[in-house]
Short mmCIF file of C-alpha atoms and ligand atoms in Angstrom, two decimals:
data_model
loop_
_atom_site.label_atom_id
_atom_site.label_comp_id
_atom_site.label_asym_id
_atom_site.label_seq_id
_atom_site.Cartn_x
_atom_site.Cartn_y
_atom_site.Cartn_z
CA MET A 1 -82.46 -20.59 -31.83
CA HIS A 2 -84.08 -21.26 -35.20
CA PRO A 3 -84.98 -24.93 -35.91
CA GLU A 4 -82.80 -24.90 -39.04
CA GLN A 5 -79.83 -23.81 -36.97
CA ILE A 6 -80.49 -26.52 -34.36
CA LEU A 7 -80.66 -29.14 -37.09
CA ASP A 8 -77.45 -27.80 -38.56
CA TYR A 9 -75.67 -28.31 -35.22
CA LEU A 10 -77.13 -31.79 -34.82
CA LEU A 11 -76.04 -32.86 -38.31
CA SER A 12 -72.65 -31.19 -38.28
CA GLN A 13 -69.43 -33.22 -38.07
CA ASP A 14 -67.37 -30.06 -37.58
CA GLN A 15 -65.37 -30.30 -34.34
CA GLU A 16 -64.79 -26.57 -34.21
CA GLN A 17 -68.50 -25.85 -34.47
CA MET A 18 -69.23 -28.36 -31.72
CA GLN A 19 -66.63 -26.79 -29.43
CA GLN A 20 -68.21 -23.37 -30.01
CA LEU A 21 -71.65 -24.75 -29.19
CA ILE A 22 -70.45 -26.34 -25.96
CA LYS A 23 -68.56 -23.23 -24.95
CA GLN A 24 -71.68 -21.11 -25.48
CA ALA A 25 -73.79 -23.55 -23.41
CA GLY A 26 -71.26 -23.50 -20.56
CA GLN A 27 -71.33 -19.71 -20.59
CA VAL A 28 -75.13 -19.68 -20.45
CA ARG A 29 -75.09 -22.09 -17.47
CA ASP A 30 -72.44 -20.04 -15.68
CA ALA A 31 -74.32 -16.78 -16.26
CA GLN A 32 -77.77 -18.11 -15.39
CA ARG A 33 -77.07 -20.77 -12.80
CA GLY A 34 -73.48 -20.24 -11.67
CA ARG A 35 -70.92 -23.01 -11.14
CA GLN A 36 -72.87 -24.93 -8.51
CA ILE A 37 -73.53 -28.55 -9.41
CA TYR A 38 -76.49 -29.95 -7.49
CA LEU A 39 -76.43 -33.48 -6.15
CA ARG A 40 -79.22 -36.04 -6.00
CA GLY A 41 -78.31 -39.10 -3.95
CA LEU A 42 -79.71 -41.90 -6.09
CA ILE A 43 -81.16 -44.94 -4.31
CA GLU A 44 -82.18 -47.68 -6.72
CA ILE A 45 -84.78 -49.17 -4.41
CA SER A 46 -85.67 -52.17 -6.57
CA ASN A 47 -84.82 -53.76 -9.90
CA GLN A 48 -88.17 -55.55 -10.04
CA CYS A 49 -90.07 -54.38 -13.10
CA SER A 50 -93.39 -55.31 -14.63
CA TYR A 51 -92.57 -53.55 -17.92
CA ASP A 52 -90.64 -54.93 -20.82
CA CYS A 53 -88.83 -52.02 -22.48
CA LEU A 54 -86.85 -53.49 -25.36
CA TYR A 55 -83.63 -51.69 -24.42
CA CYS A 56 -83.46 -52.21 -20.68
CA GLY A 57 -81.39 -54.71 -18.68
CA ILE A 58 -83.93 -54.92 -15.83
CA ARG A 59 -86.95 -55.59 -18.09
CA ASN A 60 -89.43 -58.13 -16.81
CA SER A 61 -88.42 -60.82 -19.33
CA HIS A 62 -84.78 -60.77 -18.30
CA HIS A 63 -85.06 -63.98 -16.31
CA HIS A 64 -81.37 -64.44 -15.44
CA LEU A 65 -81.28 -61.31 -13.33
CA THR A 66 -81.43 -61.65 -9.55
CA ARG A 67 -84.19 -59.36 -8.36
CA TYR A 68 -84.10 -57.29 -5.17
CA ARG A 69 -86.26 -54.88 -3.23
CA LEU A 70 -84.77 -52.74 -0.47
CA ASP A 71 -86.73 -52.92 2.77
CA ARG A 72 -88.26 -50.00 4.59
CA ASP A 73 -85.51 -49.59 7.20
CA THR A 74 -82.73 -49.76 4.65
CA ILE A 75 -84.31 -47.01 2.53
CA ILE A 76 -85.01 -44.74 5.50
CA GLN A 77 -81.56 -45.27 7.05
CA LEU A 78 -79.88 -44.60 3.72
CA ALA A 79 -81.89 -41.41 3.28
CA LEU A 80 -80.80 -40.23 6.75
CA PHE A 81 -77.19 -41.11 5.93
CA ILE A 82 -77.43 -39.13 2.69
CA TRP A 83 -78.81 -36.15 4.62
CA GLN A 84 -75.91 -36.35 7.04
CA GLN A 85 -73.45 -36.37 4.12
CA GLY A 86 -74.83 -32.95 3.13
CA TYR A 87 -76.77 -34.04 0.05
CA HIS A 88 -80.14 -32.48 0.73
CA SER A 89 -81.85 -34.11 -2.19
CA ILE A 90 -82.44 -37.75 -3.00
CA CYS A 91 -83.93 -39.67 -5.87
CA LEU A 92 -85.74 -42.97 -5.32
CA GLN A 93 -85.78 -45.04 -8.49
CA SER A 94 -87.12 -48.48 -9.38
CA GLY A 95 -88.53 -50.55 -12.20
CA GLN A 96 -92.25 -50.32 -12.95
CA ILE A 97 -94.17 -51.30 -9.79
CA ASP A 98 -97.46 -53.14 -10.04
CA ASP A 99 -97.79 -54.20 -6.38
CA PRO A 100 -100.28 -51.83 -4.69
CA ASP A 101 -99.17 -52.90 -1.20
CA TRP A 102 -95.58 -52.01 -1.91
CA LEU A 103 -96.61 -48.69 -3.43
CA ALA A 104 -98.61 -47.91 -0.29
CA GLU A 105 -95.59 -48.77 1.83
CA LEU A 106 -93.40 -46.55 -0.33
CA VAL A 107 -95.76 -43.63 0.21
CA ASP A 108 -95.33 -44.18 3.92
CA ILE A 109 -91.55 -44.43 3.55
CA VAL A 110 -91.49 -41.07 1.73
CA ALA A 111 -93.59 -39.54 4.52
CA GLN A 112 -91.25 -40.97 7.17
CA ILE A 113 -88.15 -39.67 5.42
CA LYS A 114 -89.75 -36.23 5.31
CA ILE A 115 -90.77 -36.28 8.96
CA GLN A 116 -87.40 -37.50 10.22
CA THR A 117 -85.26 -35.17 8.10
CA ARG A 118 -87.49 -32.15 8.83
CA GLN A 119 -86.69 -32.68 12.49
CA LEU A 120 -82.97 -32.50 11.66
CA ASP A 121 -83.31 -29.35 9.58
CA PRO A 122 -83.26 -25.94 11.34
CA GLU A 123 -85.27 -24.61 8.38
CA GLY A 124 -87.75 -27.48 8.67
CA ARG A 125 -87.64 -28.44 4.99
CA GLY A 126 -85.98 -31.81 5.29
CA LEU A 127 -84.74 -33.82 2.32
CA GLY A 128 -85.87 -32.89 -1.17
CA ILE A 129 -87.37 -36.05 -2.62
CA THR A 130 -87.42 -36.88 -6.31
CA LEU A 131 -89.20 -40.01 -7.51
CA SER A 132 -88.55 -42.05 -10.62
CA LEU A 133 -90.95 -44.96 -10.23
CA GLY A 134 -92.48 -45.04 -13.70
CA GLU A 135 -96.12 -44.80 -14.75
CA LEU A 136 -98.57 -44.64 -11.84
CA SER A 137 -102.21 -43.62 -11.54
CA PRO A 138 -103.08 -39.97 -10.85
CA ALA A 139 -104.20 -40.97 -7.34
CA GLN A 140 -100.86 -42.66 -6.64
CA TYR A 141 -98.90 -39.67 -7.92
CA GLN A 142 -101.04 -37.47 -5.67
CA GLU A 143 -100.40 -39.68 -2.61
CA PHE A 144 -96.65 -39.46 -3.09
CA PHE A 145 -96.89 -35.68 -3.54
CA ASP A 146 -98.95 -35.33 -0.38
CA ALA A 147 -96.38 -37.47 1.45
CA GLY A 148 -93.69 -34.93 0.56
CA ALA A 149 -92.12 -35.90 -2.77
CA HIS A 150 -91.80 -32.81 -4.92
CA ARG A 151 -90.01 -33.80 -8.11
CA TYR A 152 -90.72 -36.61 -10.56
CA LEU A 153 -88.62 -37.96 -13.41
CA LEU A 154 -90.28 -39.83 -16.24
CA ARG A 155 -88.42 -40.00 -19.50
CA ILE A 156 -90.42 -40.02 -22.71
CA GLU A 157 -87.42 -41.92 -24.17
CA SER A 158 -88.35 -40.55 -27.61
CA SER A 159 -91.08 -37.99 -28.30
CA ASN A 160 -91.64 -39.51 -31.73
CA PRO A 161 -94.56 -41.96 -31.39
CA ASP A 162 -93.19 -44.35 -34.04
CA LEU A 163 -89.72 -44.44 -32.54
CA PHE A 164 -91.25 -44.86 -29.07
CA ALA A 165 -93.30 -47.80 -30.39
CA SER A 166 -90.19 -49.37 -31.90
CA ILE A 167 -88.46 -49.60 -28.51
CA HIS A 168 -91.42 -50.66 -26.36
CA PRO A 169 -93.85 -53.58 -26.43
CA PRO A 170 -97.34 -52.75 -27.77
CA HIS A 171 -99.00 -52.62 -24.35
CA GLN A 172 -96.72 -49.78 -23.18
CA SER A 173 -98.34 -46.80 -24.81
CA TYR A 174 -96.92 -43.46 -25.83
CA ASP A 175 -100.19 -41.73 -25.00
CA GLN A 176 -100.19 -43.15 -21.49
CA ARG A 177 -96.71 -41.79 -20.86
CA ILE A 178 -97.68 -38.35 -22.13
CA GLU A 179 -100.75 -38.42 -19.93
CA CYS A 180 -98.61 -39.28 -16.89
CA LEU A 181 -96.31 -36.34 -17.57
CA TYR A 182 -99.23 -33.91 -17.76
CA GLN A 183 -100.80 -35.41 -14.63
CA LEU A 184 -97.55 -34.91 -12.73
CA LYS A 185 -97.49 -31.29 -13.82
CA SER A 186 -101.07 -30.64 -12.84
CA ILE A 187 -100.48 -32.10 -9.36
CA GLY A 188 -97.67 -29.60 -8.86
CA TYR A 189 -94.51 -31.69 -9.16
CA GLN A 190 -91.34 -30.31 -10.65
CA VAL A 191 -91.35 -32.48 -13.73
CA GLY A 192 -88.39 -33.96 -15.52
CA THR A 193 -88.35 -35.97 -18.68
CA GLY A 194 -85.69 -36.99 -21.18
CA ILE A 195 -84.59 -39.27 -23.94
CA MET A 196 -82.01 -41.84 -24.91
CA ILE A 197 -79.73 -40.81 -27.74
CA GLY A 198 -78.24 -43.06 -30.41
CA LEU A 199 -81.17 -45.47 -30.60
CA PRO A 200 -81.47 -47.66 -33.68
CA GLY A 201 -83.41 -45.70 -36.29
CA GLN A 202 -83.12 -42.37 -34.45
CA ASN A 203 -81.90 -39.38 -36.46
CA ALA A 204 -81.26 -35.65 -36.02
CA HIS A 205 -84.85 -34.80 -36.96
CA HIS A 206 -86.07 -36.92 -34.05
CA LEU A 207 -83.81 -34.97 -31.68
CA LEU A 208 -85.12 -31.67 -33.04
CA GLN A 209 -88.63 -32.96 -32.38
CA ASP A 210 -87.57 -33.93 -28.82
CA LEU A 211 -86.28 -30.44 -28.14
CA ASP A 212 -89.58 -29.02 -29.28
CA PHE A 213 -91.43 -31.51 -27.09
CA PHE A 214 -89.43 -30.45 -24.00
CA LYS A 215 -90.40 -26.83 -24.65
CA GLN A 216 -94.05 -27.65 -25.20
CA LEU A 217 -94.17 -29.69 -22.00
CA ASP A 218 -92.41 -26.76 -20.35
CA VAL A 219 -90.12 -29.09 -18.42
CA ASP A 220 -88.30 -28.17 -15.22
CA MET A 221 -85.65 -30.86 -15.49
CA LEU A 222 -84.03 -32.95 -18.20
CA GLY A 223 -82.23 -36.27 -18.05
CA MET A 224 -80.72 -37.28 -21.36
CA GLY A 225 -78.15 -39.95 -21.94
CA PRO A 226 -76.67 -42.15 -24.62
CA TYR A 227 -78.42 -45.41 -25.38
CA ILE A 228 -76.03 -48.18 -24.32
CA PRO A 229 -77.00 -51.63 -25.62
CA HIS A 230 -77.57 -54.46 -23.15
CA PRO A 231 -76.86 -57.92 -24.64
CA ASP A 232 -79.85 -59.50 -22.87
CA ALA A 233 -82.34 -56.93 -24.17
CA PRO A 234 -83.97 -57.40 -27.60
CA LEU A 235 -82.98 -53.99 -28.97
CA TYR A 236 -79.38 -55.22 -28.87
CA ARG A 237 -80.18 -57.32 -31.93
CA SER A 238 -81.91 -54.55 -33.85
CA HIS A 239 -81.09 -54.46 -37.57
CA LYS A 240 -82.03 -50.80 -37.89
CA PRO A 241 -79.17 -48.43 -38.70
CA VAL A 242 -77.66 -46.25 -35.98
CA TYR A 243 -77.32 -42.75 -37.43
CA LEU A 244 -76.23 -40.79 -34.37
CA ASP A 245 -73.05 -40.97 -32.33
CA PRO A 246 -74.60 -41.51 -28.87
CA TYR A 247 -71.90 -39.69 -26.95
CA LEU A 248 -71.35 -36.66 -29.16
CA SER A 249 -75.04 -36.26 -29.92
CA THR A 250 -75.84 -36.33 -26.18
CA LEU A 251 -73.33 -33.53 -25.61
CA LYS A 252 -74.85 -31.54 -28.45
CA MET A 253 -78.36 -32.03 -27.09
CA LEU A 254 -77.26 -30.96 -23.61
CA ALA A 255 -75.73 -27.82 -25.05
CA LEU A 256 -78.73 -27.00 -27.25
CA CYS A 257 -81.15 -27.54 -24.38
CA ARG A 258 -79.10 -25.36 -22.02
CA ILE A 259 -78.93 -22.54 -24.57
CA THR A 260 -82.64 -22.68 -25.37
CA MET A 261 -83.86 -23.44 -21.79
CA PRO A 262 -81.40 -21.66 -19.51
CA ASP A 263 -83.33 -21.95 -16.25
CA ILE A 264 -84.01 -25.70 -16.11
CA ASN A 265 -81.98 -28.34 -14.25
CA MET A 266 -80.11 -30.79 -16.43
CA VAL A 267 -78.24 -33.89 -15.35
CA ALA A 268 -74.87 -35.17 -16.50
CA SER A 269 -76.31 -38.68 -16.60
CA THR A 270 -74.78 -41.87 -15.29
CA ALA A 271 -75.01 -43.29 -18.83
CA LEU A 272 -72.96 -40.36 -20.18
CA GLN A 273 -70.36 -40.95 -17.46
CA SER A 274 -70.41 -44.68 -18.16
CA MET A 275 -69.91 -44.28 -21.89
CA HIS A 276 -66.79 -42.13 -21.81
CA PRO A 277 -64.11 -41.41 -19.17
CA GLN A 278 -64.64 -37.69 -19.78
CA GLY A 279 -68.42 -37.92 -19.73
CA LEU A 280 -68.80 -35.99 -16.48
CA GLN A 281 -66.43 -33.23 -17.52
CA ARG A 282 -67.89 -32.83 -20.99
CA GLY A 283 -71.46 -33.03 -19.70
CA LEU A 284 -70.81 -30.20 -17.25
CA GLU A 285 -69.04 -28.19 -19.92
CA ALA A 286 -72.11 -28.63 -22.14
CA GLY A 287 -74.32 -27.03 -19.51
CA ALA A 288 -75.44 -29.80 -17.14
CA ASN A 289 -75.81 -28.66 -13.51
CA VAL A 290 -76.95 -31.82 -11.71
CA VAL A 291 -75.15 -35.06 -10.87
CA MET A 292 -76.67 -38.13 -9.27
CA PRO A 293 -74.19 -40.14 -7.19
CA VAL A 294 -75.33 -43.76 -6.96
CA LEU A 295 -75.85 -44.53 -3.26
CA THR A 296 -77.59 -47.88 -3.69
CA PRO A 297 -76.16 -50.43 -1.20
CA ASP A 298 -73.08 -52.24 -2.49
CA ASP A 299 -74.60 -55.71 -2.24
CA VAL A 300 -77.35 -55.00 -4.82
CA ARG A 301 -75.79 -52.27 -6.96
CA GLU A 302 -74.63 -54.60 -9.70
CA GLN A 303 -78.17 -55.96 -10.04
CA TYR A 304 -79.52 -52.58 -11.13
CA ASN A 305 -77.90 -53.35 -14.40
CA LEU A 306 -79.66 -51.20 -17.01
CA TYR A 307 -76.91 -51.39 -19.62
CA THR A 308 -73.40 -52.71 -20.15
CA GLY A 309 -70.65 -51.02 -18.18
CA LYS A 310 -72.89 -48.94 -15.89
CA LYS A 311 -70.59 -46.83 -13.73
CA ASN A 312 -71.63 -46.48 -10.11
CA SER A 313 -69.47 -43.58 -8.99
CA SER A 314 -69.47 -43.14 -5.24
CA GLY A 315 -70.49 -39.82 -3.74
CA GLU A 316 -67.00 -38.98 -2.54
CA LYS A 317 -65.39 -39.64 -5.90
CA LEU A 318 -67.95 -37.51 -7.65
CA LEU A 319 -67.54 -34.62 -5.21
CA ALA A 320 -63.79 -34.71 -5.71
CA ALA A 321 -64.19 -34.85 -9.49
CA ILE A 322 -66.65 -31.93 -9.51
CA ARG A 323 -64.24 -29.81 -7.46
CA ALA A 324 -61.24 -30.83 -9.57
CA LEU A 325 -63.11 -29.65 -12.68
CA GLY A 326 -63.57 -26.20 -11.14
CA TYR A 327 -67.19 -26.44 -10.01
CA GLU A 328 -68.73 -26.24 -6.55
CA PRO A 329 -70.87 -29.16 -5.33
CA GLY A 330 -74.26 -27.79 -4.27
CA LEU A 331 -74.42 -29.30 -0.79
CA TYR A 332 -77.02 -28.46 1.91
CA THR A 333 -79.57 -27.31 -0.65
CA TRP A 334 -82.40 -28.75 -2.73
CA GLY A 335 -81.20 -26.94 -5.83
CA ASP A 336 -84.57 -26.51 -7.50
CA ALA A 337 -84.78 -25.26 -11.06
CA PRO A 338 -85.80 -21.57 -11.13
CA HIS A 339 -87.96 -22.53 -14.08
CA TYR A 340 -90.39 -24.31 -11.77
CA HIS A 341 -90.96 -21.26 -9.60
CA LYS A 342 -91.36 -19.00 -12.63
CA ARG A 343 -93.84 -21.48 -14.09
CA LEU A 344 -95.92 -21.37 -10.91
CA GLN A 345 -96.01 -17.58 -10.93
CA HIS A 346 -97.43 -17.59 -14.44
CA ARG A 347 -100.12 -20.18 -13.74
N1 LIG B 1 -89.10 -47.31 -14.12
C1 LIG B 1 -88.77 -45.93 -14.17
C2 LIG B 1 -89.08 -45.34 -15.51
O1 LIG B 1 -89.36 -46.10 -16.44
O2 LIG B 1 -89.08 -44.12 -15.63
C3 LIG B 1 -87.33 -45.64 -13.80
C4 LIG B 1 -86.30 -46.66 -14.10
S1 LIG B 1 -85.81 -46.75 -15.80
C5 LIG B 1 -84.79 -48.16 -15.78
C6 LIG B 1 -84.69 -45.38 -15.87
C7 LIG B 1 -84.15 -45.00 -17.23
O3 LIG B 1 -83.09 -45.87 -17.59
C8 LIG B 1 -85.08 -45.08 -18.40
O4 LIG B 1 -85.90 -43.96 -18.46
C9 LIG B 1 -84.13 -45.21 -19.58
O5 LIG B 1 -84.00 -44.00 -20.29
C10 LIG B 1 -82.80 -45.61 -18.94
N2 LIG B 1 -82.26 -46.82 -19.59
C11 LIG B 1 -82.75 -48.06 -19.53
N3 LIG B 1 -82.03 -48.88 -20.33
C12 LIG B 1 -81.07 -48.13 -20.90
C13 LIG B 1 -80.03 -48.39 -21.84
N4 LIG B 1 -79.87 -49.61 -22.37
N5 LIG B 1 -79.22 -47.38 -22.19
C14 LIG B 1 -79.38 -46.15 -21.65
N6 LIG B 1 -80.35 -45.83 -20.79
C15 LIG B 1 -81.19 -46.81 -20.41
#
C-alpha cells in the first residue's frame, strides 16, 4: 500500500472507509492465517520496575503501589498448569529488572519450565516461551535464549525519537531500545515490538512512521494498543493535544499492519479489550490472531496495574468469547508466525 493511501486511512473520519479497511484486513488474515487465534498464557511475574516511563502505572516512582515478585515454585507450577489447560505458549512479563541474582534465577526458571514440559510433550517441544522483561544486556538475552525462550516482546512505544523522548525520562534512551531489538534478532529470537496509540502529541504521521519502522525491523510479531492514562503517572497531566482516537486508530493500525504484513502474528491487546467492550471482537476483525489471557495469580493481579480499568479476562472467558465470535482457539500449538521461518530461510 502506498504511504499516501495509508495516511489517508489514518486521517479519515469516514466510517464506511474504515469498515472496508477492516473487512479487507480480516479477509487477508483468514486467507493467510486462517481463523485460528493463538493463545499466550500471560504471567505477570513481578510489578517491580527500575524504569520510570511517564505513562506507566508500575513505574519506579509510583510509591503507593504494593510491589510483588512471584517465587520460583509459583511460576513453574503456573506454567505447568497452563500447559495442562492446552495453552502451549506462555509469556512471562515484568517491569524492568536490575537485580542480576533474580535474572539468573529467572534463566533457571525458564530452563526448568522447558525441561518439565518437554517431558510431558510426546513431540518433546514443551511450552513455547515468550519473554517481555524489558531491556537486558546481549549476554542476558543470550542466556534466556539458551535456556529455551524463543520469542521476545519489546515495544518501541513510538518509533519517533522525539515522541519517544517525550514519554520517557532522559536516561531511558531510544537508541538503547533499538539496539536491544536488533540484538534480539541477531540472537535468533522471534521478535515482537509495538506502540501505544493516542499518546499526547502523537499524530497520523507518527503512525505512518511506525508502520515503516515495523517493516524495516522486519518484525515477526506486533503488540499495539491504545494509550490509557493512569492518574498516578506524569503523562496523565500532559498539556499536549491528543490528536488520535486511541481505540479507532488502534483498529486502523491493526488492519493496515495485517494488510501490509500478512504473515506476522498480531495481538488483540489487553489494553484494546480494556478500552472498549467490543475490543476483542473488533481487534480480531481487524486482523489480530493472538490473544493473551492473563493468568497471573488472583492475589497480585490488581497490582500489575499499568493503566486505569485494566481488564484481566480469565482464560476460560476468553476461549468462550473467541469461539462465540466464530474463531477457533489455537490450543496445543506454539502458533509461531510464518514470517519468522521465512526470515530464517532468507538469512
Ligand atoms: N518491562 C517490559 C517492557 O518495558 O517491555 C514489559 C512490561 S511493560 C509495563 C509492558 C507494556 O505496557 C509497555 O510496553 C507499554 O506499551 C504498556 N503500557 C504501560 N503503560 C500503559 C498505559 N498507560 N497505557 C497503555 N499501555 C501501557
